[in-house]
Coordinates of C-alpha atoms in Angstrom, one line a residue:
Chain A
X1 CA -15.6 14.1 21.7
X2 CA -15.2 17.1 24.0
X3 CA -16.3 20.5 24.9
X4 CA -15.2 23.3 22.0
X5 CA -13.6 26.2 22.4
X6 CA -15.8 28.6 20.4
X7 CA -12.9 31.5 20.5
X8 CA -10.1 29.7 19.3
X9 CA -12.4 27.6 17.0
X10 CA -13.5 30.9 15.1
X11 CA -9.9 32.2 15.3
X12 CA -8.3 28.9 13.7
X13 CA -11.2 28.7 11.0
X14 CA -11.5 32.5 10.0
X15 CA -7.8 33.7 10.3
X16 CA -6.4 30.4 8.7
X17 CA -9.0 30.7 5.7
X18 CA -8.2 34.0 5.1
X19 CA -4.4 33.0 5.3
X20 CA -4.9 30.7 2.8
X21 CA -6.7 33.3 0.3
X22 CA -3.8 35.2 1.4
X23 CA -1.0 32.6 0.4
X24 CA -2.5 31.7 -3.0
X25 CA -3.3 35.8 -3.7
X26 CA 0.5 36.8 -3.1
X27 CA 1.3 33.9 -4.7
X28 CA -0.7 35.1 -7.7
X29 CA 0.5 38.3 -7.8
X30 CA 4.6 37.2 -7.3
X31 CA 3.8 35.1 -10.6
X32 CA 1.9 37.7 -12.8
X33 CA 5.2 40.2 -11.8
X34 CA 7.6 37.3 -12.9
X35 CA 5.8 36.4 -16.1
X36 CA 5.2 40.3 -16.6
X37 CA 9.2 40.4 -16.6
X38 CA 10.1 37.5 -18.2
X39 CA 7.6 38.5 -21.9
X40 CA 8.2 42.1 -21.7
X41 CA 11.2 41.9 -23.9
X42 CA 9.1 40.2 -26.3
X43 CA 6.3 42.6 -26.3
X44 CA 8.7 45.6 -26.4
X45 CA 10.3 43.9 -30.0
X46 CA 6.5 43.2 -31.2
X47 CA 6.1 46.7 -30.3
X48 CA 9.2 48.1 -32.6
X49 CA 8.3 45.7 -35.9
X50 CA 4.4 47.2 -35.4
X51 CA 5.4 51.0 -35.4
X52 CA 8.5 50.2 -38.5
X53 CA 7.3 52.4 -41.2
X54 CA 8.2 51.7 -44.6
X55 CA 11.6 53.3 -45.8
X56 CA 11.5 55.6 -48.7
X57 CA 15.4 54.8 -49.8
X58 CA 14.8 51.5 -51.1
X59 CA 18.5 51.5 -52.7
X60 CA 19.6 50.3 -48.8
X61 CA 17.0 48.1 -48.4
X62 CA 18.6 44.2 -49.0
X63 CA 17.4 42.5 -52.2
X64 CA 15.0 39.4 -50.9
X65 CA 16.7 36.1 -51.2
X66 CA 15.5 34.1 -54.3
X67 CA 12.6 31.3 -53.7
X68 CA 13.8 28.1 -53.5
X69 CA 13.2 26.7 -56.8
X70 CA 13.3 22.7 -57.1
X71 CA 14.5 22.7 -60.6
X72 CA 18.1 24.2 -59.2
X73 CA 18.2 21.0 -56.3
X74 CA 21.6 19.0 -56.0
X75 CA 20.6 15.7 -55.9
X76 CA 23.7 14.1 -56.2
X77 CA 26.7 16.4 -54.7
X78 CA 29.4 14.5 -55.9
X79 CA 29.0 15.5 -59.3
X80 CA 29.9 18.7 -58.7
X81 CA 32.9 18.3 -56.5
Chain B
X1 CA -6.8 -33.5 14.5
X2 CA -4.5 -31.2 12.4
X3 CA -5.8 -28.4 14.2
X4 CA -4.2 -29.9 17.7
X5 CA -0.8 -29.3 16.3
X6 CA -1.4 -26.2 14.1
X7 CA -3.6 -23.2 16.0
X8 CA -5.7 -21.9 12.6
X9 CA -7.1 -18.4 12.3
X10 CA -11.0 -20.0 12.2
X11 CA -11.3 -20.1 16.2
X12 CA -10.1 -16.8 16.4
X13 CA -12.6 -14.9 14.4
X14 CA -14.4 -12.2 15.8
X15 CA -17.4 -10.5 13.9
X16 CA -15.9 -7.1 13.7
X17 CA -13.1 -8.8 11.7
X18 CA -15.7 -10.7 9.3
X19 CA -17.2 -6.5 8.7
X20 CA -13.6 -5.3 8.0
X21 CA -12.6 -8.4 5.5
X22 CA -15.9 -7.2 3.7
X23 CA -15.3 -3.5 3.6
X24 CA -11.8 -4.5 2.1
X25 CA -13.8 -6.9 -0.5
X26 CA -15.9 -3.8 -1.4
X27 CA -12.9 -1.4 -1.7
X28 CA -11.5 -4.5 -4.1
X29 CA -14.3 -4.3 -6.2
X30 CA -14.4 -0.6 -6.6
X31 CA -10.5 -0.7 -8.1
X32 CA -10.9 -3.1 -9.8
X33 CA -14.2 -4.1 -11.2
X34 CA -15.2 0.1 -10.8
X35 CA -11.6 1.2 -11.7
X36 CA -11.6 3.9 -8.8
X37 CA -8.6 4.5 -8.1
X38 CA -7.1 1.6 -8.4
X39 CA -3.4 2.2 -7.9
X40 CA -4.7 3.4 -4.3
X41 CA -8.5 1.6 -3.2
X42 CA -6.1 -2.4 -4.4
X43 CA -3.3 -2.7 -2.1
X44 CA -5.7 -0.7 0.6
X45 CA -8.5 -2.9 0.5
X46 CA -6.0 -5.9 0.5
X47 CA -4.3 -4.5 3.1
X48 CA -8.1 -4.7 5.5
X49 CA -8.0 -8.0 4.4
X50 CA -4.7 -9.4 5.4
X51 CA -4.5 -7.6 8.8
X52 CA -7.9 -8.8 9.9
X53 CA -7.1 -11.8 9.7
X54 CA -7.0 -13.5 12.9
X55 CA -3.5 -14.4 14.4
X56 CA -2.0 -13.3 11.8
X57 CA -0.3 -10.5 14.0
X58 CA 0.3 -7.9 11.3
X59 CA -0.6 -5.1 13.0
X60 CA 0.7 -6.3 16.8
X61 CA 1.7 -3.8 19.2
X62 CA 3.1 -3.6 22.4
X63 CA 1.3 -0.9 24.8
X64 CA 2.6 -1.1 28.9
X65 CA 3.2 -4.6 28.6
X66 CA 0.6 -5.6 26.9
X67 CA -0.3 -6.8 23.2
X68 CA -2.5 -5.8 21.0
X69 CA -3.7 -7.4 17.7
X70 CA -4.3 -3.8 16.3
X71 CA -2.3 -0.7 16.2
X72 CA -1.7 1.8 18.9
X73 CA 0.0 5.0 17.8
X74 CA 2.5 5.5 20.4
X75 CA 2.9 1.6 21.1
X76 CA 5.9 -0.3 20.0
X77 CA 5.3 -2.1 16.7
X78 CA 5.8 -5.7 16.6
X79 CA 4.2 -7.2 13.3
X80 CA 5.2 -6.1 10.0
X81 CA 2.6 -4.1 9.0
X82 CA 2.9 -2.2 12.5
X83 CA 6.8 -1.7 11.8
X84 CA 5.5 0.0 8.4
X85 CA 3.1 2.1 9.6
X86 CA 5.3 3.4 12.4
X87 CA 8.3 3.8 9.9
X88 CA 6.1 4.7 7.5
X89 CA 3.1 6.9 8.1
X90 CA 4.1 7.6 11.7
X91 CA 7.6 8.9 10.9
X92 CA 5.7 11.3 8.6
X93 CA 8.3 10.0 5.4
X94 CA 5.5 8.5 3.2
X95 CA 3.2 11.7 2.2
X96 CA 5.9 13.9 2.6
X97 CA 7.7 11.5 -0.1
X98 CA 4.4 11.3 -2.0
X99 CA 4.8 15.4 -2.3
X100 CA 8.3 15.3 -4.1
X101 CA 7.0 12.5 -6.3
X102 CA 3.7 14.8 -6.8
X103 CA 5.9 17.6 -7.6
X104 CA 8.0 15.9 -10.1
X105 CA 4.7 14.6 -11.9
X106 CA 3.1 18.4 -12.5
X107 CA 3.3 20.8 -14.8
X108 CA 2.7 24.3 -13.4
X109 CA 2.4 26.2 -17.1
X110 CA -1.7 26.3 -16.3
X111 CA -0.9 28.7 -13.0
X112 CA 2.0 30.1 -14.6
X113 CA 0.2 31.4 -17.6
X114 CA -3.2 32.6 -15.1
X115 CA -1.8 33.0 -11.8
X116 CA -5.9 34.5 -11.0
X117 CA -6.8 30.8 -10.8
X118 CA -4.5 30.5 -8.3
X119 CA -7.3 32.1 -6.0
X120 CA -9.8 30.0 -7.7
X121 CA -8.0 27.1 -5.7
X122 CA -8.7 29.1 -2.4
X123 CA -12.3 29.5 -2.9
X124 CA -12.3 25.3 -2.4
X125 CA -10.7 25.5 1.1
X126 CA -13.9 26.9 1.9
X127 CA -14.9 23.5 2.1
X128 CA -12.0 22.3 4.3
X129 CA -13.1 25.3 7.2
X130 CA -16.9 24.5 6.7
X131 CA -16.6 21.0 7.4
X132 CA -13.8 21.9 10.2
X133 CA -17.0 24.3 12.0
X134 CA -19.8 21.0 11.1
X135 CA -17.4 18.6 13.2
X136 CA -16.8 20.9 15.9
X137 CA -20.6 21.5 16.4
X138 CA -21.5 17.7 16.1
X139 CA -19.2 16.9 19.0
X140 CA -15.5 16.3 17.7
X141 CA -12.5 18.2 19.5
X142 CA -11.2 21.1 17.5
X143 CA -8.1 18.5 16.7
X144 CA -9.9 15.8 15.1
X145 CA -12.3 18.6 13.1
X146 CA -9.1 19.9 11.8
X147 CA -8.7 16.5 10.5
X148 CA -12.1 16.0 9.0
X149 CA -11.9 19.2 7.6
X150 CA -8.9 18.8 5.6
X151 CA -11.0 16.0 3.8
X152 CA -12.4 18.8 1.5
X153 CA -9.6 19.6 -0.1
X154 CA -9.5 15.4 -1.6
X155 CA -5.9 15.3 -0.8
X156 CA -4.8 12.1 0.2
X157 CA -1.1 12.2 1.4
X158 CA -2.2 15.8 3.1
X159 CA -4.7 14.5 5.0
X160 CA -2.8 11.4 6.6
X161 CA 0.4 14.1 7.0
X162 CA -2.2 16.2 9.1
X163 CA -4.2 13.4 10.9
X164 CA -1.2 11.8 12.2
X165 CA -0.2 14.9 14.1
X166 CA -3.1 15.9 15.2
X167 CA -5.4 12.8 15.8
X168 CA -3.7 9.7 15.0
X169 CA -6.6 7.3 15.9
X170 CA -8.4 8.5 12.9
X171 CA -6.2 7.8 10.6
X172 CA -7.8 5.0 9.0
X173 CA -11.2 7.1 8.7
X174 CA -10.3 9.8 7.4
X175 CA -7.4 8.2 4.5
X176 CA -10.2 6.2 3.6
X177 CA -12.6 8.9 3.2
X178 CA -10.6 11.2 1.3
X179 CA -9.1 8.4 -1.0
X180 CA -12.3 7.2 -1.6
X181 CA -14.0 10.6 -2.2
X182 CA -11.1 11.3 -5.0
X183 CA -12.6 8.3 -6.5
X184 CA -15.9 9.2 -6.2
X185 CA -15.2 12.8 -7.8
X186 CA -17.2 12.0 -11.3
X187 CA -19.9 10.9 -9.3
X188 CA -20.0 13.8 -6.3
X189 CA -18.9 16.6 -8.3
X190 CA -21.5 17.0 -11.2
X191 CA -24.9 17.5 -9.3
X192 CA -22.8 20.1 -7.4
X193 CA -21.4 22.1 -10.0
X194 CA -24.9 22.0 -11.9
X195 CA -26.8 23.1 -9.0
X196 CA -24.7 25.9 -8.5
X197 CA -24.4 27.7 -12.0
X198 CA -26.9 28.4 -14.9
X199 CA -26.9 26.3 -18.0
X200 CA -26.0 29.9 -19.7
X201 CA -22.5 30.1 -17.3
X202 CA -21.7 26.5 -18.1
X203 CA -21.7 27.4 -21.5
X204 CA -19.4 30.4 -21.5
X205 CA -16.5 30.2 -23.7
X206 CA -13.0 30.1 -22.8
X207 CA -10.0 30.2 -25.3
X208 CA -8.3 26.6 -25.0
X209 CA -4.9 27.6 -25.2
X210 CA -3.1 29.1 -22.8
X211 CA -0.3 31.3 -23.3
X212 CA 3.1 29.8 -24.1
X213 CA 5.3 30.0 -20.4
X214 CA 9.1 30.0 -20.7
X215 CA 11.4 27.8 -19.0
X216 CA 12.7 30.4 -17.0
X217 CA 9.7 31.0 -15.7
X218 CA 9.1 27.6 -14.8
X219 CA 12.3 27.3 -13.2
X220 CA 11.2 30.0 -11.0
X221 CA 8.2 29.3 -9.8
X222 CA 8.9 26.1 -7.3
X223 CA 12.0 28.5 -6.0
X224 CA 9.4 31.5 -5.4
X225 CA 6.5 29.8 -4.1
X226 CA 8.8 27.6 -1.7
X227 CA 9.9 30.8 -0.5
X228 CA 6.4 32.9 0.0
X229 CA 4.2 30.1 1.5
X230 CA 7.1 28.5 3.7
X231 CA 7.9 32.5 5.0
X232 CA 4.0 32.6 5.7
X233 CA 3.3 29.0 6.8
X234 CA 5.9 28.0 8.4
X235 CA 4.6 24.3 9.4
X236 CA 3.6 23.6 5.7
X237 CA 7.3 23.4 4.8
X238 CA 7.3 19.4 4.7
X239 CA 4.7 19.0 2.5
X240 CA 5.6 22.6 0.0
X241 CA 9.5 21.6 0.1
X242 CA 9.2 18.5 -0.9
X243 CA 6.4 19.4 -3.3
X244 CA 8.1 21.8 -5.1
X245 CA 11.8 20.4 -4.7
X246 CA 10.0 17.7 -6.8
X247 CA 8.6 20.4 -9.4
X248 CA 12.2 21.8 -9.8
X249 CA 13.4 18.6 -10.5
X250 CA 11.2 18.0 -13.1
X251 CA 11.8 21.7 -14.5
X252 CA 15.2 22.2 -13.7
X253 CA 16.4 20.1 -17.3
X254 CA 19.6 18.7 -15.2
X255 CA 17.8 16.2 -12.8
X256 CA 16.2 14.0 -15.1
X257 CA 17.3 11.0 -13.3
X258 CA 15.7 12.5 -9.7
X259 CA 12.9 13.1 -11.4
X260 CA 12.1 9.6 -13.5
X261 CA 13.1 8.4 -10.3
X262 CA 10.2 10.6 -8.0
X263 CA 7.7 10.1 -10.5
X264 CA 7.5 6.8 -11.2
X265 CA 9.7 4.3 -9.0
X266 CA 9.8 6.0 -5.5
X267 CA 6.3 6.9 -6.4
X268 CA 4.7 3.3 -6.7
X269 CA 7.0 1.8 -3.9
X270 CA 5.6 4.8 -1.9
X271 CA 1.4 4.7 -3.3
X272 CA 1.9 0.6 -2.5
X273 CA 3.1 1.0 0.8
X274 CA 0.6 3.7 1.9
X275 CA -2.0 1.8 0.6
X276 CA -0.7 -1.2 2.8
X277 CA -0.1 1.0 6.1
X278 CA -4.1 2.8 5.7
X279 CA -5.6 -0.4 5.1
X280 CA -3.8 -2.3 7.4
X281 CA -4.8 0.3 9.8
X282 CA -8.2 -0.5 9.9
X283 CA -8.6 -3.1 12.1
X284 CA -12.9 -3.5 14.0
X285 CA -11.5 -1.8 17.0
X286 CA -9.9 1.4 15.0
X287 CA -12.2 1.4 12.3
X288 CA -15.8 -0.1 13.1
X289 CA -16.9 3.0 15.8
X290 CA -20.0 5.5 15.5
X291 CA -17.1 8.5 15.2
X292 CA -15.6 6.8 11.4
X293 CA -19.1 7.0 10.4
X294 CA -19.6 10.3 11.4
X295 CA -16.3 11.3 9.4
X296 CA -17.7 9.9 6.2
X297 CA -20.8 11.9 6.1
X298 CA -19.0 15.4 7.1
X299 CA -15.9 14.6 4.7
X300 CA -18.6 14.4 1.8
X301 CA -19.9 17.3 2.8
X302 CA -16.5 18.9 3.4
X303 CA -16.1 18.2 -0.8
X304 CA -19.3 19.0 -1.9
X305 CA -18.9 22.4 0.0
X306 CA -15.5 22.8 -1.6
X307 CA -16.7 22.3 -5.2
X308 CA -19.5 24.7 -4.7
X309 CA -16.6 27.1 -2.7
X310 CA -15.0 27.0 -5.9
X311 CA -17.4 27.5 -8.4
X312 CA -18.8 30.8 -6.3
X313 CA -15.7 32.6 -6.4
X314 CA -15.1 32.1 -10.0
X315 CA -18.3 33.6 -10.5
X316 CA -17.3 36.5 -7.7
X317 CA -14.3 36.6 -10.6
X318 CA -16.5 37.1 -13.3
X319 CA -18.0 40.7 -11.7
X320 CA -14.7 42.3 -11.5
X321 CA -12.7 40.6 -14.7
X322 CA -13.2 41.8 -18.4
X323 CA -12.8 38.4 -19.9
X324 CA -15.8 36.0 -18.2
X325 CA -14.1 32.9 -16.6
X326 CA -16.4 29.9 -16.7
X327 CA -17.3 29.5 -13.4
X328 CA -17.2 25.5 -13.7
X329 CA -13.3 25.5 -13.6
X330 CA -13.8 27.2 -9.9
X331 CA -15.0 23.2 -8.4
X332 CA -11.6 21.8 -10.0
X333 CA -10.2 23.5 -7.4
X334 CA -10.0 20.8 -5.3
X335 CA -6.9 18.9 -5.1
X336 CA -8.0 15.8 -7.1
X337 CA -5.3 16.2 -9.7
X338 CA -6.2 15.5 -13.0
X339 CA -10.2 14.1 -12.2
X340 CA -12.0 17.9 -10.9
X341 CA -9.7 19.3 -14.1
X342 CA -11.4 16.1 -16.2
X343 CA -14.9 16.6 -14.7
X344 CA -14.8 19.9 -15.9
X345 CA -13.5 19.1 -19.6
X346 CA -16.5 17.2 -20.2
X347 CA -19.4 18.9 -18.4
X348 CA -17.9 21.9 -20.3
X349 CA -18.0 19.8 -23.9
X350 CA -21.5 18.1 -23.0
X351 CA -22.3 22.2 -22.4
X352 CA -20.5 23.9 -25.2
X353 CA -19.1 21.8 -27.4
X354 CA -17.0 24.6 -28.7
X355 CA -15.4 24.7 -25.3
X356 CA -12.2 22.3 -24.3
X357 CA -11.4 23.7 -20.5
X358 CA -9.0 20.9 -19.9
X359 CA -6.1 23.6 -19.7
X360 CA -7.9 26.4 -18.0
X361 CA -9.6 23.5 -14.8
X362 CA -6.1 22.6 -14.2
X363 CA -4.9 25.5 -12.8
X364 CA -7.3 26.1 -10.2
X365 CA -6.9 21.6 -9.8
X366 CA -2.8 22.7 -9.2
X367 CA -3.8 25.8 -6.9
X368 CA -5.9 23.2 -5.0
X369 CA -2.9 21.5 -4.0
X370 CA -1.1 23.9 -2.7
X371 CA -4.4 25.5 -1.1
X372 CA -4.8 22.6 0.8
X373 CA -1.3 21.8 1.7
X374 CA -1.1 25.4 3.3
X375 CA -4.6 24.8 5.0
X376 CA -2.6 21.6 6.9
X377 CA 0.5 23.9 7.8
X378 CA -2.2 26.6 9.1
X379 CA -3.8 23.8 11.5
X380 CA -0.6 22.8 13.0
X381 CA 0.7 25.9 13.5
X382 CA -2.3 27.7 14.7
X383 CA -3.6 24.2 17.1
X384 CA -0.2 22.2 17.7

């Protein structure tokens, strides 16, 4: 145990702490930019199928597939080969 | 008669080694009866055992000529347990090798999805610089405060990384007291975070789920945050590098192999020979002096600080963020990975049943880790 050097002590412990709210900060914001980037696609699609409105010339519009009815199921392929 | 022609241990027996072969008994007991920590407190406490055992010359060294029954960092090993410490520990490859198995064993989602509790895992290295300023004014030089210090952020492999570089005869102290406080983290952090928040703040609600993060993103992040704190801290490359060389491993989808490898075998060969090296290290003469003491009660002071560093800022947060955080997730913030997160999980259930913050501690428990990582490449570079 020695004598302290109050100047460097205070230097060290205030500069570094603030270095580290510094690291994890930049850190932060580098991350919030990338995952900005990487879901704005998404959001932009989301954006598009929200503001669709409704077509009035339902001629164009594809007929909606047929609900899977069990009835019509193939059980056994073969039979129909 | 037999013990004309064979020299026993029993003559040799000093008092200060009867003390250590105790303290190892009661670090037994804790892993094993108390289950804290096990995979760390077993082979440490059997490692005080073993090396105080007399003529057993585990931990000989050679210093000018002379030998020593205990290590001397900068002698030249002769026992086995020297060898490994000096391979080991002294070398530096053991926590820096703990990192990259660390890395490979964490899932960075949590900070990915909320980078704000990144800072979260700042506001508990307030603990680290407040116990660094309470060992400076009881007496220690600014080296060994940096040490004790660097207890607060409950980071094992950090500590001993720092310690060894700065004050190696302390290197027994302060693994113990950090291992042991990361043990102790049910029990120390609690009282803390209740004392600091309102039952109405532990009860504040935070949506479980987090949102989804791509694999992109994940790939990303070990590469980006090598980058920025290596670029900013230099001297925490080591521990980051490795750290996150471990993470990309794990993320990367090609490396499986590394990365079974890092996180489980290299991992226990590594957590069994630490544990051997920290406990061998503690010998009467390292180990049984007025200054370890001293370390014990600032590093639990150094964590409590932290938890309540932590919990603060998150309630800073809460002034200037539109959704209210829950200010308990702040204390995970220490680097216990997964216990602060798990603390948190329950206080928050026994609070709020409603609430399941398992998801939303472990960011600021991830941040914690790398807060304290950077605090250690801070000290050397600003005191080596």
């Amino acid at each position: 145990m020695t004598g302290v050097d109050w100047g460097q002590a205070l230097q060290v412990g205030i500069f570094g702490f603030l270095l580290v709210v510094l690291v994890l900060a930049t850190l932060a914001v580098c991350m919030w930019l990338v995952g900005w980037i990487f879901n704005r696609p998404f959001n932009i699609k989301n954006l598009f199928k929200r503001d669709k409105k409704p077509s009035d010339n339902s001629e164009n519009e594809p007929e909606e597939e047929p609900e899977y009815n069990p009835q019509y199921k193939i059980d056994d392929i073969e039979r129909y080969e | 008669m037999i013990f004309d022609i064979l020299e026993t241990g029993f003559a040799g027996i000093t008092w200060g080694a009867v003390m250590m072969i105790i303290i190892g008994a009661v670090l037994l007991y804790l892993g094993i009866a108390k289950k804290m920590e096990p995979l760390l407190l077993v082979p440490i406490g059997f490692g005080v055992i073993i090396s105080n055992m007399p003529l057993a010359g585990l931990m000989d060294t050679i210093v000018n000529g002379e030998l020593y029954n205990y290590y001397i960092p900068g002698g030249e090993p002769i026992g086995f347990f020297a060898r490994l410490f000096s391979a080991g520990l002294e070398s530096e490859l053991i926590p820096i090798f703990i990192f990259l198995g660390l890395g490979a064993m964490t899932d960075f989602g949590p900070i990915i999805a909320n980078p704000k509790t990144l800072l979260l895992g700042a506001g508990a290295q307030f603990g680290v610089y407040f116990a660094f300023f309470l060992a400076l004014v009881l007496g220690f030089n600014i080296y060994e405060a940096a040490c004790i210090g660097i207890i607060g952020g409950a980071d094992g492999p950090t500590t001993i990384f720092l310690t060894n570089r700065l004050a190696p005869t302390f290197i027994g102290a302060t693994a113990v007291a950090a291992y042991t406080y990361m043990a102790l983290v049910p029990i120390i952090q609690p009282p803390i975070i209740k004392l600091c928040t309102t039952k109405k703040e532990r009860q504040i609600y935070m949506k479980p789920q987090l949102r989804e993060v791509a694999r992109k993103e994940k790939i990303i992040f070990p590469v980006i945050a090598a980058i920025i704190i290596i670029l900013l801290v230099p001297e925490s490359a080591p521990l980051i590098g490795m750290f996150m060389l471990g993470n990309l491993l794990r993320e990367s989808g090609v490396t499986d192999r590394l990365a079974d490898t890092a996180s489980n075998a290299m991992m226990n060969m590594l957590t069994i020979a630490l544990g051997l090296c920290v406990g061998a290290f503690m010998s009467a003469e390292n180990f049984l002096r007025l200054d370890s003491l001293l370390v014990f009660c600032i590093g639990i002071i150094a964590f409590g600080a932290a938890t309540a560093g932590g919990v603060f800022l998150a309630k800073l947060m809460n002034l200037f963020v539109k959704e209210k955080i829950n200010p308990m997730i702040g204390a995970a913030g220490v680097s216990a990975v997964p216990m602060a997160a798990r603390v948190v999980q329950k206080l928050g259930q026994e609070e709020n049943p409603k609430n399941f913050l398992l998801m939303q501690a472990m960011g600021p428990n991830i941040a914690g880790v790398i807060g304290t990582a950077t605090a250690a490449g801070i000290f050397l570079g600003m005191l080596q």
